XYZ file of C-alpha atoms in Angstrom:
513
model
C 63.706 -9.488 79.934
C 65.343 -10.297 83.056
C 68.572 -8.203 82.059
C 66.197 -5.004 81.810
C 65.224 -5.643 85.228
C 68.084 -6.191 86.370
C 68.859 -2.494 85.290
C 65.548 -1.174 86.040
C 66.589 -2.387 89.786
C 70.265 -0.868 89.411
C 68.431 2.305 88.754
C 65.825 2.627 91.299
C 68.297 1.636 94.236
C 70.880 4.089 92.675
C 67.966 6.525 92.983
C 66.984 5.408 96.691
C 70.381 5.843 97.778
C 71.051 9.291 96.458
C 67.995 10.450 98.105
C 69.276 8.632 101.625
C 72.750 10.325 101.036
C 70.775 13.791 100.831
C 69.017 13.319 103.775
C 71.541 12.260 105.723
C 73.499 15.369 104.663
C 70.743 17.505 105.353
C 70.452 16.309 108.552
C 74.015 16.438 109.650
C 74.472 20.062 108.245
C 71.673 20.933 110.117
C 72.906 19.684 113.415
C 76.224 21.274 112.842
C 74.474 24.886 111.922
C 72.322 24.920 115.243
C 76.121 23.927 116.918
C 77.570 26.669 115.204
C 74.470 29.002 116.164
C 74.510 28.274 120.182
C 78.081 28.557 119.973
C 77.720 31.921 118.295
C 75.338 32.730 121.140
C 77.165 31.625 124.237
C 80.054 33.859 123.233
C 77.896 37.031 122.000
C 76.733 36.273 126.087
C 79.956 36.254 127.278
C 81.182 39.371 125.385
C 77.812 41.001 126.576
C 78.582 40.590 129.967
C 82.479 41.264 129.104
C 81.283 44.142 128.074
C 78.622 45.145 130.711
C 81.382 44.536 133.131
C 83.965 46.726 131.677
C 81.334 49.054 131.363
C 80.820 49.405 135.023
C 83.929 49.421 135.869
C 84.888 52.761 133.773
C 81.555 53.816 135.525
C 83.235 52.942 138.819
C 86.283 54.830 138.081
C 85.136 57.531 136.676
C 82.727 57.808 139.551
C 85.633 57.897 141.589
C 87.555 60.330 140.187
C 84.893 62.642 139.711
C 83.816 62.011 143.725
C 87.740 62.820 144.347
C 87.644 66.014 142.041
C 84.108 67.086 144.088
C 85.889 66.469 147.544
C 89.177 68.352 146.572
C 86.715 71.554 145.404
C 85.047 70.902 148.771
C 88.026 71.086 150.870
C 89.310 73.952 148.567
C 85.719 75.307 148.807
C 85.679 75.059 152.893
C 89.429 76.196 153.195
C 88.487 79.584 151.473
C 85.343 79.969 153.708
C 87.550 79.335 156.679
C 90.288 82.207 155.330
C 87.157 84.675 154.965
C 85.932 84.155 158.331
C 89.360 84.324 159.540
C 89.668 87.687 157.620
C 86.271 88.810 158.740
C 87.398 88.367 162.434
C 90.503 90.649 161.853
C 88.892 92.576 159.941
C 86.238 93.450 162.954
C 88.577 93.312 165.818
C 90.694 96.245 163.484
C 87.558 97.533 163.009
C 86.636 97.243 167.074
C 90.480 98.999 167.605
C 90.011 101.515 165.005
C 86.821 102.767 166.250
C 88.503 102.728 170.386
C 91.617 104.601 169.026
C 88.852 107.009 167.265
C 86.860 107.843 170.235
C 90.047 108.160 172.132
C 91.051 110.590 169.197
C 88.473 112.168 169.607
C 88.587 112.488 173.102
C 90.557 116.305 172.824
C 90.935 118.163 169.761
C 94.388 118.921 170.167
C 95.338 115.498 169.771
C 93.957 115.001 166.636
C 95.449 118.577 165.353
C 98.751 116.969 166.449
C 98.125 113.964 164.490
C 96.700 115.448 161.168
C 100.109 118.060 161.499
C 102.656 114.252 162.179
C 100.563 112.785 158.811
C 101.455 115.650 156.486
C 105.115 116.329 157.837
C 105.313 112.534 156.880
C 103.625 112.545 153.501
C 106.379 116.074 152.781
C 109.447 113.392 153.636
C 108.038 110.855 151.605
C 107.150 113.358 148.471
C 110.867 114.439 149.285
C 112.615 110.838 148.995
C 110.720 109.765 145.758
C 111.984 112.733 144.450
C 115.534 112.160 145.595
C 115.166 108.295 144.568
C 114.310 109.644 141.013
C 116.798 111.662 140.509
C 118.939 108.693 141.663
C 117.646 106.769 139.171
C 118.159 109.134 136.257
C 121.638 109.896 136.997
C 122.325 106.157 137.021
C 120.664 105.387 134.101
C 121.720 108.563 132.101
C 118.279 109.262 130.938
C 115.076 111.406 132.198
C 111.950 109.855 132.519
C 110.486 111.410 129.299
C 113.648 110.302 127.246
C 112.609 106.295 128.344
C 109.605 106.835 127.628
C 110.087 107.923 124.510
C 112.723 105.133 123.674
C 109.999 102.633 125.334
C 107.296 103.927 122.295
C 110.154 103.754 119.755
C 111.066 100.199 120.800
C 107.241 99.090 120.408
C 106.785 101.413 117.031
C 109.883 99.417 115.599
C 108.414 96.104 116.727
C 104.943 96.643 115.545
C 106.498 97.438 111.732
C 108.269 95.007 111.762
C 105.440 92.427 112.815
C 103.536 94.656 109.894
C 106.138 94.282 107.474
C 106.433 90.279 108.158
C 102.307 90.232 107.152
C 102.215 92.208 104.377
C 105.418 89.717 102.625
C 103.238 86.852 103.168
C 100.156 88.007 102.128
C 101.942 89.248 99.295
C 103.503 85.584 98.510
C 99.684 84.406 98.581
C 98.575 86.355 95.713
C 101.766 85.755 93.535
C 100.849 81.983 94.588
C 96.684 82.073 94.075
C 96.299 84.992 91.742
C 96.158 83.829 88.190
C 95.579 87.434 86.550
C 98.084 89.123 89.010
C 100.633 86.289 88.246
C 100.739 87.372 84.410
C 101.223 91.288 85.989
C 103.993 89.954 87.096
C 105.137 88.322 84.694
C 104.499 91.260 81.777
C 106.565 93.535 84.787
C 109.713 91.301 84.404
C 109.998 90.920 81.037
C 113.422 92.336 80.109
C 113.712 95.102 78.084
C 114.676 95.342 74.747
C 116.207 98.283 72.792
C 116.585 99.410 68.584
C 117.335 102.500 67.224
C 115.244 105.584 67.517
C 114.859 108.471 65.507
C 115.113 112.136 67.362
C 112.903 115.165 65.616
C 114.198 118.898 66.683
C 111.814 121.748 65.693
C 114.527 123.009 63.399
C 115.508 121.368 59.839
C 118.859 122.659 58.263
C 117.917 122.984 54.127
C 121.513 123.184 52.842
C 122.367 125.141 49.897
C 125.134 125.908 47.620
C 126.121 129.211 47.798
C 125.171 132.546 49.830
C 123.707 133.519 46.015
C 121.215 131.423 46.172
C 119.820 133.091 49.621
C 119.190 136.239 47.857
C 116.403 134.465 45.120
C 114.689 132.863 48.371
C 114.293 136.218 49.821
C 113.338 137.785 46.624
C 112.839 141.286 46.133
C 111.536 143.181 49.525
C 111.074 139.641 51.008
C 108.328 138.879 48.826
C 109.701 135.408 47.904
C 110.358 134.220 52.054
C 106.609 136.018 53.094
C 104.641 134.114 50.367
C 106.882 130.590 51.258
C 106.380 131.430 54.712
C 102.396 131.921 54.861
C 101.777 129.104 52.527
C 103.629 126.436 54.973
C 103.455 128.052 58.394
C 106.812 127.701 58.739
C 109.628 129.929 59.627
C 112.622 130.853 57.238
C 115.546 131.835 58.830
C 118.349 132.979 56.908
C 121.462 134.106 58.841
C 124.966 134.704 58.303
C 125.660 130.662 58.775
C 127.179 129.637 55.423
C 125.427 127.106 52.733
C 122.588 126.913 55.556
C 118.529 128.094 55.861
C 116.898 127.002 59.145
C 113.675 125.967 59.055
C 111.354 126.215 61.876
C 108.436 124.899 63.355
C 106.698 122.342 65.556
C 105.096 120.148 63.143
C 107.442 117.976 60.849
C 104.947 117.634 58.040
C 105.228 121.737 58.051
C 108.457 121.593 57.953
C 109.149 118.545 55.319
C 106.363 120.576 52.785
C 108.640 123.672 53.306
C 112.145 121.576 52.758
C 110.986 119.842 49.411
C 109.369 122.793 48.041
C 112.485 124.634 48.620
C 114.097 121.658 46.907
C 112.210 121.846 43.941
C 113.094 125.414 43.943
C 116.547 125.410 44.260
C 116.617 122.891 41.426
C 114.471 124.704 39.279
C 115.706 127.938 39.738
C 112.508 129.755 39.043
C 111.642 131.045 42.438
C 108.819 133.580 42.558
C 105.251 133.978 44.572
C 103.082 132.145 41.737
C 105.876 129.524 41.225
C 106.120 128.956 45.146
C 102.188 128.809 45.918
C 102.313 125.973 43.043
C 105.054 123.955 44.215
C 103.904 124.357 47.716
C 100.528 122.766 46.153
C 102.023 120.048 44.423
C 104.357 119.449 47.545
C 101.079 118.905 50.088
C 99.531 116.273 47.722
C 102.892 114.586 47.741
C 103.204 114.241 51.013
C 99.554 113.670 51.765
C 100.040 110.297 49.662
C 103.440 109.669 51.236
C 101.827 109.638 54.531
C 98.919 107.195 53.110
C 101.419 105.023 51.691
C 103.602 105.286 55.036
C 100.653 104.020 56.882
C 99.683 101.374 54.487
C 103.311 99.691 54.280
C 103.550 100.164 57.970
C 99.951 97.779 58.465
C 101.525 95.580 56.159
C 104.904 94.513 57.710
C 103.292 94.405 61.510
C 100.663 92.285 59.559
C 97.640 94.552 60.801
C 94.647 93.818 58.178
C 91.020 95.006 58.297
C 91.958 98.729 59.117
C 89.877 101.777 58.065
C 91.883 103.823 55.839
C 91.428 107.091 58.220
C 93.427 105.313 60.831
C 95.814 104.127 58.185
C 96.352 108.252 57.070
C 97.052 108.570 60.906
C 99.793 105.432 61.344
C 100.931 107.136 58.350
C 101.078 110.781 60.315
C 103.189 109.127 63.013
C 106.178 109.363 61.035
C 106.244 113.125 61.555
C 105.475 113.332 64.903
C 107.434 112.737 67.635
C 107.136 112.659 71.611
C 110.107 113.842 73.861
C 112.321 113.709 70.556
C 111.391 109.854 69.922
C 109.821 109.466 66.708
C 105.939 108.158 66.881
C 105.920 106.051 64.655
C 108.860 104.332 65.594
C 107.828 104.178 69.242
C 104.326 102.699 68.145
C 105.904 100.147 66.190
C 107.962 99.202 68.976
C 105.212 98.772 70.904
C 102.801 96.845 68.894
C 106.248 94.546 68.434
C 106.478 93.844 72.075
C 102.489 93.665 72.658
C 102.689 90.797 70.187
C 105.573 89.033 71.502
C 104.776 89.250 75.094
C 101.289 88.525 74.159
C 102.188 84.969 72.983
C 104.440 83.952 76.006
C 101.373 84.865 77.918
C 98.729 82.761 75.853
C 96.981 85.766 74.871
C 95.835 86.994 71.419
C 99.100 88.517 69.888
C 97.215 89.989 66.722
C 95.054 92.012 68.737
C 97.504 93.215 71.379
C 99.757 94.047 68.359
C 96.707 96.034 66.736
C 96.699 97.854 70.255
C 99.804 98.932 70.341
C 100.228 100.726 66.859
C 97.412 102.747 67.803
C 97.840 103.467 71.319
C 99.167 107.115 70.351
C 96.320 107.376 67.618
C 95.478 110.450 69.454
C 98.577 112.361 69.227
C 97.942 112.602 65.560
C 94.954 115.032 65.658
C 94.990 117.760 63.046
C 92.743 119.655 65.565
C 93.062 121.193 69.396
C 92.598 118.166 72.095
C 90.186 119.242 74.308
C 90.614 115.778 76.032
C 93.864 113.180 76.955
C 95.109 111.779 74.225
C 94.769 108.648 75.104
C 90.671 109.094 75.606
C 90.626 110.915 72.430
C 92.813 107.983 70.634
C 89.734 105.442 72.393
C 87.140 107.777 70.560
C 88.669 107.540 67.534
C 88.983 103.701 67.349
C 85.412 103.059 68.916
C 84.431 105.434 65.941
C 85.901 103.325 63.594
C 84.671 99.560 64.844
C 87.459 98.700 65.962
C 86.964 95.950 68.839
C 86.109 96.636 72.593
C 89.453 95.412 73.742
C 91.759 97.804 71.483
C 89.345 100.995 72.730
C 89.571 100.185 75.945
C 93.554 99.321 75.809
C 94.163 103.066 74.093
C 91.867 104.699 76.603
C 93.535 103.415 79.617
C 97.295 103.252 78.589
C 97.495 106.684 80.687
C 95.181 105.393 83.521
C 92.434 107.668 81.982
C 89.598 104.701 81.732
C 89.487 101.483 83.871
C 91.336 98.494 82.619
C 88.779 95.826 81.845
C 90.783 92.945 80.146
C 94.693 91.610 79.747
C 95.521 93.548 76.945
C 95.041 96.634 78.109
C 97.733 96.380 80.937
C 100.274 94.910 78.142
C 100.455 97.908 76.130
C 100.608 100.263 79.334
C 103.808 97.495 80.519
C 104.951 97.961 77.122
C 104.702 102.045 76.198
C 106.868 102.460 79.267
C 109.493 99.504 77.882
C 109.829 101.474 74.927
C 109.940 104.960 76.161
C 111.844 104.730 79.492
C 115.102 103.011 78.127
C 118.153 104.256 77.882
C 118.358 106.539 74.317
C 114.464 106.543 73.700
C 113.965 109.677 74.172
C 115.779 113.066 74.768
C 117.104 114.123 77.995
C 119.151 116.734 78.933
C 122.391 115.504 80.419
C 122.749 117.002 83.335
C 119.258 116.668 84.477
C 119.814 113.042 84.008
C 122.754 112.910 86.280
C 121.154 114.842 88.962
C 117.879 112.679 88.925
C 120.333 109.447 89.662
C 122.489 111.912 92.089
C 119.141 112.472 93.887
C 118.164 108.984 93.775
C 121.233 107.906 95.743
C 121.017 110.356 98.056
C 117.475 110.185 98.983
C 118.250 106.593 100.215
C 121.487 107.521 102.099
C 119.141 109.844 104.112
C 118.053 106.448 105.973
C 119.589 105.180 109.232
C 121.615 102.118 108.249
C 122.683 102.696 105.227
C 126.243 102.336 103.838
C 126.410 102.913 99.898
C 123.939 103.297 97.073
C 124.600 102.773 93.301
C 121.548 104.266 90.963
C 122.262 101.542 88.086
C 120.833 100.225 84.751
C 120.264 103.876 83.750
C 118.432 105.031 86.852
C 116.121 102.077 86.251
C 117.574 100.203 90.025
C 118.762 101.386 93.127
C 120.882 99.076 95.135
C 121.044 100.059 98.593
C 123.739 98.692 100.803
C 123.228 98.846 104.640
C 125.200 97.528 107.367
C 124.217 94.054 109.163
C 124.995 95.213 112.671
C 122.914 98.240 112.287
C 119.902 97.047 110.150
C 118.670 93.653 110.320
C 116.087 91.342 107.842
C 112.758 92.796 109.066
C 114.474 96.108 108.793
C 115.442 96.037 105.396
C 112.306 94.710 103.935
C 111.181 97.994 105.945
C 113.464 100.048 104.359
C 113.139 98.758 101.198
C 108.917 99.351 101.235
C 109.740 102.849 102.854
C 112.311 103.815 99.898
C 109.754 102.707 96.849
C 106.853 105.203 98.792
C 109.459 107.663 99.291
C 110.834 107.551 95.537
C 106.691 107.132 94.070
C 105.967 110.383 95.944
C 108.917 112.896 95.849
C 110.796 111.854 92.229
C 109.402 112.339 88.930
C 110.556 109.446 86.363
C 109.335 107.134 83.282
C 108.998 103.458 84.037
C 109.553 101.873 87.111
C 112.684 101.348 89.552
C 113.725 98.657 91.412
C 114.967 98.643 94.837
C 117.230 96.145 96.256
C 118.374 96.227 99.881
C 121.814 93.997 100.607
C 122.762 93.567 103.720
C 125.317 90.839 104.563
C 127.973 89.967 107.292
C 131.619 89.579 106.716
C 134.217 88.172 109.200
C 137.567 89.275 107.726
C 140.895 87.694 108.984
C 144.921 87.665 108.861
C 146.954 84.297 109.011
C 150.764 86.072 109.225
């Protein structure tokens, strides 16, 4: 009993004492808080009036200066009334003389004649030594005063384009930098060209033959045989004196391939008369009828073009006997639709669809009846006619700049139809018009002030223009340069584009002996 006590008294003291420990605490934190507080507030005083005092002081000074600035525009203020009084008082006592001298002027009549006569001898010697100082002057200087003037505008005109010329290259280097849509332009217009064979159509076919004997059955007798093969193919026979040789002529292939194999099948059979010619001219049409269908059908095929009506296939097919400036039309369109897809996939575009575009850009070429439209907008007719999407019509209608461009494709297959027919071999040209169109390219820019050399290279496709670097300099021949593409746009006629490249560069040639 007394041991629980004893810990029943261990408890309540340790209790007491906690509590006492507390308080004590309490009371010493709060002592050192209200410390810490007047503390606090004796130096928030002292920066107050730190404060307050630098505060007036900046007053003070700024006071001061602005009190200086006020007396300095006084003085100035008082100076300048002080110079117009000063002025006023001259200007009366002149006014005070002037006015005496007038009265005495006025005084006699002849005086003042006298005068007026002194005053226009004078202003006669003075009209007489500017004219003599100007001469002077121009015979020193070498030039009249119309001649500096002129040189004076020049001097400003070539300053001013060249200021122009300077704004136009940067606003230029914005939109190659900003422009998403004119970036990939730019991109489809650098893409190098590429080149394969091409196939050249004439209007003539040779059908080779034998023997001169066998010219006699075409004819037949009175020309009965050559009339009847003529009217049924719309073709013309021509049978000369060449040897083991009949010329066939016309402007449509397929006219002229229904005549050749018919005269084949002739030849071979040897029965050659009116009724046996208006049924192997018969038989010949179907032939090639499904030759074209199967043309266009293996053509869709190996470009992997599915999903095509089957009138558009009969015209892919058609392409293979037609041709523009002697390059075959099929060929070219394949071409095309080859590039469309590849460039089409370096520029993250659909390469199915340009491809689709491009074999059918020329759709309208094809037509078995007279255009009374472009070709291009008839081409767009015939595809929207036939479901094909928005993106092909409006890439076949605006390949010639007929119809506004409205998406990416259709500037691809524009970039890529003048790839195909403006390189080197594409098409037919006569030789020496091709030489004189370069010849007239270098010459045009050797018209300019400046230049040295030109050199028409890559098939007419650049002009390099050489100039000298004392004569031109940089602003100058970015000048030139923008002056010789409008030039070339407006005055030359030529596929594709051409590139123009001004070099000018400074030498310093010596001699160690």
């Amino acid at each position: 009993m007394t041991a629980i006590w004893i810990i029943i008294g261990i408890i309540v003291g340790g209790g007491i004492g906690v509590v006492c420990s507390f308080t004590v605490l309490k009371n010493t934190l709060t002592k050192n808080s209200r410390e810490i507080l007047k503390k606090a507030e004796e130096d928030g005083e002292l920066l107050k009036k730190e404060k307050i005092l630098q505060a007036k002081e900046k007053f003070l000074q700024l006071k001061s200066e602005h009190e200086k600035v006020v007396n300095d525009k006084n003085q100035q203020i008082s100076a300048a009334e002080n110079r117009i009084k000063q002025k006023e008082n001259t200007l009366n006592q002149k006014l005070e003389e002037a006015n005496k001298r007038l009265n005495e002027n006025n005084a006699t009549k002849e005086n003042l004649k006298k005068q007026q006569d002194a005053v226009a001898q004078k202003q006669a010697e003075l009209e007489k030594q500017t004219a003599i100082q100007k001469q002077k002057l121009e015979s020193i200087a070498e030039l009249t005063c119309e001649q500096a003037k002129q040189q004076l505008i020049a001097l400003m005109e070539e300053e001013a384009k060249a200021d122009a010329m300077v704004l136009i290259k940067d606003i230029v280097d914005e939109a190659k930098t900003t422009a998403n849509n004119e970036a990939k332009k730019v991109i489809i217009k650098s893409i190098q060209r590429v080149g394969v064979e091409a196939a050249i159509e004439n209007a003539v076919s040779v059908f080779n033959i034998e023997n001169d004997e066998i010219k006699g059955r075409i004819i037949g007798r009175e020309g009965r045989n050559i009339r009847t093969l003529e009217n049924l193919t719309g073709v013309d026979v021509i049978i000369d004196d060449s040897p083991d040789a009949i010329l066939l002529s016309s402007f449509d292939p397929i006219r002229r391939e229904i005549a050749r194999q018919s005269l084949q099948k002739l030849v071979t059979d040897g029965r050659i008369h009116p009724a046996r010619i208006e049924e192997v001219v018969a038989k010949t049409k179907k032939q090639i009828e499904q030759e074209i269908a199967e043309i266009g059908k293996r053509t869709c095929i190996d470009l992997g073009i599915h999903n095509i009506h089957h009138d558009l296939m009969r015209m892919v097919g058609k392409m293979r006997y037609r041709s523009s400036y002697g390059q075959n039309l099929l060929q070219h369109s394949k071409e095309v639709a080859n590039l469309c897809a590849t460039m089409a996939a370096e520029l993250g575009l659909n390469p199915k669809l340009a491809k689709r575009a491009g074999l059918l850009h020329d759709i309208g070429k094809v037509s078995d009846t007279e255009l009374e439209v472009p070709h291009a907008i008839y081409g767009a007719q015939l595809a929207e006619q036939y479901k094909e999407r928005p993106e092909v019509v409006n890439a076949i209608g605006s390949h010639h700049d007929e119809m506004e461009m409205d998406n990416l494709i259709a500037p691809l297959v524009q970039v890529c139809d003048a790839i195909s027919g403006a390189r080197p071999g594409a098409r037919r040209e006569v030789v020496e018009a091709y030489i004189k169109r370069l010849n007239d390219l270098e010459n045009l820019a050797l018209t300019y002030p400046g230049v040295i050399k030109t050199f028409a290279i890559q098939a007419g496709r650049e002009l390099r223009v050489i100039v000298g670097a004392e004569k031109v300099s940089d602003e100058q021949a970015n000048q030139l340069s923008f002056d010789l593409s409008k030039k070339i746009q407006n005055e030359m006629t030529y596929p594709g584009q051409i590139k123009i490249t001004v070099i000018r560069e400074t030498r310093s040639v010596n001699y160690a002996r």
